[in-house]
JSON list of C-alpha atoms in Angstrom, two decimals:
[
{"chain": "A", "resi": 1, "resn": "UNK", "atom": "CA", "xyz": [-4.42, 19.21, -0.08]},
{"chain": "A", "resi": 2, "resn": "UNK", "atom": "CA", "xyz": [-6.03, 15.82, -0.69]},
{"chain": "A", "resi": 3, "resn": "UNK", "atom": "CA", "xyz": [-2.62, 14.18, -0.97]},
{"chain": "A", "resi": 4, "resn": "UNK", "atom": "CA", "xyz": [-1.54, 15.64, 2.38]},
{"chain": "A", "resi": 5, "resn": "UNK", "atom": "CA", "xyz": [-4.72, 14.36, 4.03]},
{"chain": "A", "resi": 6, "resn": "UNK", "atom": "CA", "xyz": [-4.18, 10.87, 2.63]},
{"chain": "A", "resi": 7, "resn": "UNK", "atom": "CA", "xyz": [-0.52, 10.88, 3.75]},
{"chain": "A", "resi": 8, "resn": "UNK", "atom": "CA", "xyz": [-1.49, 11.89, 7.29]},
{"chain": "A", "resi": 9, "resn": "UNK", "atom": "CA", "xyz": [-4.22, 9.24, 7.40]},
{"chain": "A", "resi": 10, "resn": "UNK", "atom": "CA", "xyz": [-1.77, 6.56, 6.23]},
{"chain": "A", "resi": 11, "resn": "UNK", "atom": "CA", "xyz": [0.73, 7.71, 8.88]},
{"chain": "A", "resi": 12, "resn": "UNK", "atom": "CA", "xyz": [-1.99, 7.32, 11.53]},
{"chain": "A", "resi": 13, "resn": "UNK", "atom": "CA", "xyz": [-2.74, 3.78, 10.36]},
{"chain": "A", "resi": 14, "resn": "UNK", "atom": "CA", "xyz": [0.98, 2.93, 10.22]},
{"chain": "A", "resi": 15, "resn": "UNK", "atom": "CA", "xyz": [1.46, 4.19, 13.77]},
{"chain": "A", "resi": 16, "resn": "UNK", "atom": "CA", "xyz": [-1.46, 2.07, 14.94]},
{"chain": "A", "resi": 17, "resn": "UNK", "atom": "CA", "xyz": [0.05, -0.96, 13.18]},
{"chain": "A", "resi": 18, "resn": "UNK", "atom": "CA", "xyz": [3.45, -0.39, 14.75]},
{"chain": "A", "resi": 19, "resn": "UNK", "atom": "CA", "xyz": [1.80, -0.16, 18.19]},
{"chain": "A", "resi": 20, "resn": "UNK", "atom": "CA", "xyz": [0.20, -3.54, 17.54]},
{"chain": "A", "resi": 21, "resn": "UNK", "atom": "CA", "xyz": [3.56, -5.03, 16.54]},
{"chain": "A", "resi": 22, "resn": "UNK", "atom": "CA", "xyz": [5.23, -3.58, 19.64]},
{"chain": "A", "resi": 23, "resn": "UNK", "atom": "CA", "xyz": [2.42, -4.99, 21.79]},
{"chain": "A", "resi": 24, "resn": "UNK", "atom": "CA", "xyz": [2.95, -8.47, 20.36]},
{"chain": "A", "resi": 25, "resn": "UNK", "atom": "CA", "xyz": [6.77, -8.40, 20.52]},
{"chain": "A", "resi": 26, "resn": "UNK", "atom": "CA", "xyz": [7.51, -6.64, 23.82]},
{"chain": "A", "resi": 27, "resn": "UNK", "atom": "CA", "xyz": [4.71, -8.06, 25.99]},
{"chain": "A", "resi": 28, "resn": "UNK", "atom": "CA", "xyz": [4.75, -4.91, 28.11]},
{"chain": "A", "resi": 29, "resn": "UNK", "atom": "CA", "xyz": [8.53, -4.90, 28.57]},
{"chain": "A", "resi": 30, "resn": "UNK", "atom": "CA", "xyz": [9.08, -1.47, 27.02]},
{"chain": "A", "resi": 31, "resn": "UNK", "atom": "CA", "xyz": [7.24, 1.75, 26.36]},
{"chain": "A", "resi": 32, "resn": "UNK", "atom": "CA", "xyz": [7.46, 1.60, 22.54]},
{"chain": "A", "resi": 33, "resn": "UNK", "atom": "CA", "xyz": [3.77, 0.80, 22.23]},
{"chain": "A", "resi": 34, "resn": "UNK", "atom": "CA", "xyz": [2.80, 3.80, 24.34]},
{"chain": "A", "resi": 35, "resn": "UNK", "atom": "CA", "xyz": [4.97, 6.10, 22.23]},
{"chain": "A", "resi": 36, "resn": "UNK", "atom": "CA", "xyz": [3.45, 4.72, 19.01]},
{"chain": "A", "resi": 37, "resn": "UNK", "atom": "CA", "xyz": [-0.05, 5.36, 20.35]},
{"chain": "A", "resi": 38, "resn": "UNK", "atom": "CA", "xyz": [1.01, 8.84, 21.47]},
{"chain": "A", "resi": 39, "resn": "UNK", "atom": "CA", "xyz": [2.17, 9.57, 17.94]},
{"chain": "A", "resi": 40, "resn": "UNK", "atom": "CA", "xyz": [-1.15, 8.27, 16.60]},
{"chain": "A", "resi": 41, "resn": "UNK", "atom": "CA", "xyz": [-3.11, 10.61, 18.85]},
{"chain": "A", "resi": 42, "resn": "UNK", "atom": "CA", "xyz": [-0.89, 13.55, 17.90]},
{"chain": "A", "resi": 43, "resn": "UNK", "atom": "CA", "xyz": [-1.25, 12.82, 14.19]},
{"chain": "A", "resi": 44, "resn": "UNK", "atom": "CA", "xyz": [-5.02, 12.48, 14.55]},
{"chain": "A", "resi": 45, "resn": "UNK", "atom": "CA", "xyz": [-5.26, 15.86, 16.26]},
{"chain": "A", "resi": 46, "resn": "UNK", "atom": "CA", "xyz": [-3.02, 17.41, 13.60]},
{"chain": "A", "resi": 47, "resn": "UNK", "atom": "CA", "xyz": [-5.21, 15.97, 10.84]},
{"chain": "A", "resi": 48, "resn": "UNK", "atom": "CA", "xyz": [-8.37, 17.30, 12.50]},
{"chain": "A", "resi": 49, "resn": "UNK", "atom": "CA", "xyz": [-6.87, 20.78, 12.91]},
{"chain": "A", "resi": 50, "resn": "UNK", "atom": "CA", "xyz": [-5.61, 20.72, 9.31]},
{"chain": "A", "resi": 51, "resn": "UNK", "atom": "CA", "xyz": [-9.11, 19.88, 8.08]},
{"chain": "A", "resi": 52, "resn": "UNK", "atom": "CA", "xyz": [-10.61, 22.72, 10.11]},
{"chain": "A", "resi": 53, "resn": "UNK", "atom": "CA", "xyz": [-8.01, 25.17, 8.82]},
{"chain": "A", "resi": 54, "resn": "UNK", "atom": "CA", "xyz": [-8.39, 24.03, 5.22]},
{"chain": "A", "resi": 55, "resn": "UNK", "atom": "CA", "xyz": [-12.16, 24.44, 5.42]},
{"chain": "A", "resi": 56, "resn": "UNK", "atom": "CA", "xyz": [-11.89, 27.88, 7.02]},
{"chain": "A", "resi": 57, "resn": "UNK", "atom": "CA", "xyz": [-9.47, 29.07, 4.33]},
{"chain": "A", "resi": 58, "resn": "UNK", "atom": "CA", "xyz": [-11.57, 27.62, 1.52]},
{"chain": "A", "resi": 59, "resn": "UNK", "atom": "CA", "xyz": [-9.00, 25.07, 0.38]},
{"chain": "A", "resi": 60, "resn": "UNK", "atom": "CA", "xyz": [-11.60, 22.30, 0.70]},
{"chain": "A", "resi": 61, "resn": "UNK", "atom": "CA", "xyz": [-15.37, 22.51, 0.51]},
{"chain": "A", "resi": 62, "resn": "UNK", "atom": "CA", "xyz": [-17.97, 20.68, 2.50]},
{"chain": "A", "resi": 63, "resn": "UNK", "atom": "CA", "xyz": [-20.21, 18.32, 0.56]},
{"chain": "A", "resi": 64, "resn": "UNK", "atom": "CA", "xyz": [-23.51, 16.75, 1.39]},
{"chain": "A", "resi": 65, "resn": "UNK", "atom": "CA", "xyz": [-26.86, 18.17, 2.33]},
{"chain": "A", "resi": 66, "resn": "UNK", "atom": "CA", "xyz": [-27.00, 21.95, 1.89]},
{"chain": "A", "resi": 67, "resn": "UNK", "atom": "CA", "xyz": [-27.85, 23.95, 5.01]},
{"chain": "A", "resi": 68, "resn": "UNK", "atom": "CA", "xyz": [-30.80, 26.31, 4.90]}
]
């Protein structure tokens, strides 16, 4: 599970980097930057939902200050 989370996080960072490259190269001439940012948002939502699901199913445990 931890490997999948790291892979998704790296994909989010790579998408953000590609959007930056498209911004510098295209100067607003194409929509590649918008698509890269759309992918980043989609991957971020998928990562968030995966974390919620993994916690609900007990695949990962919360750490930190105990409640109660």
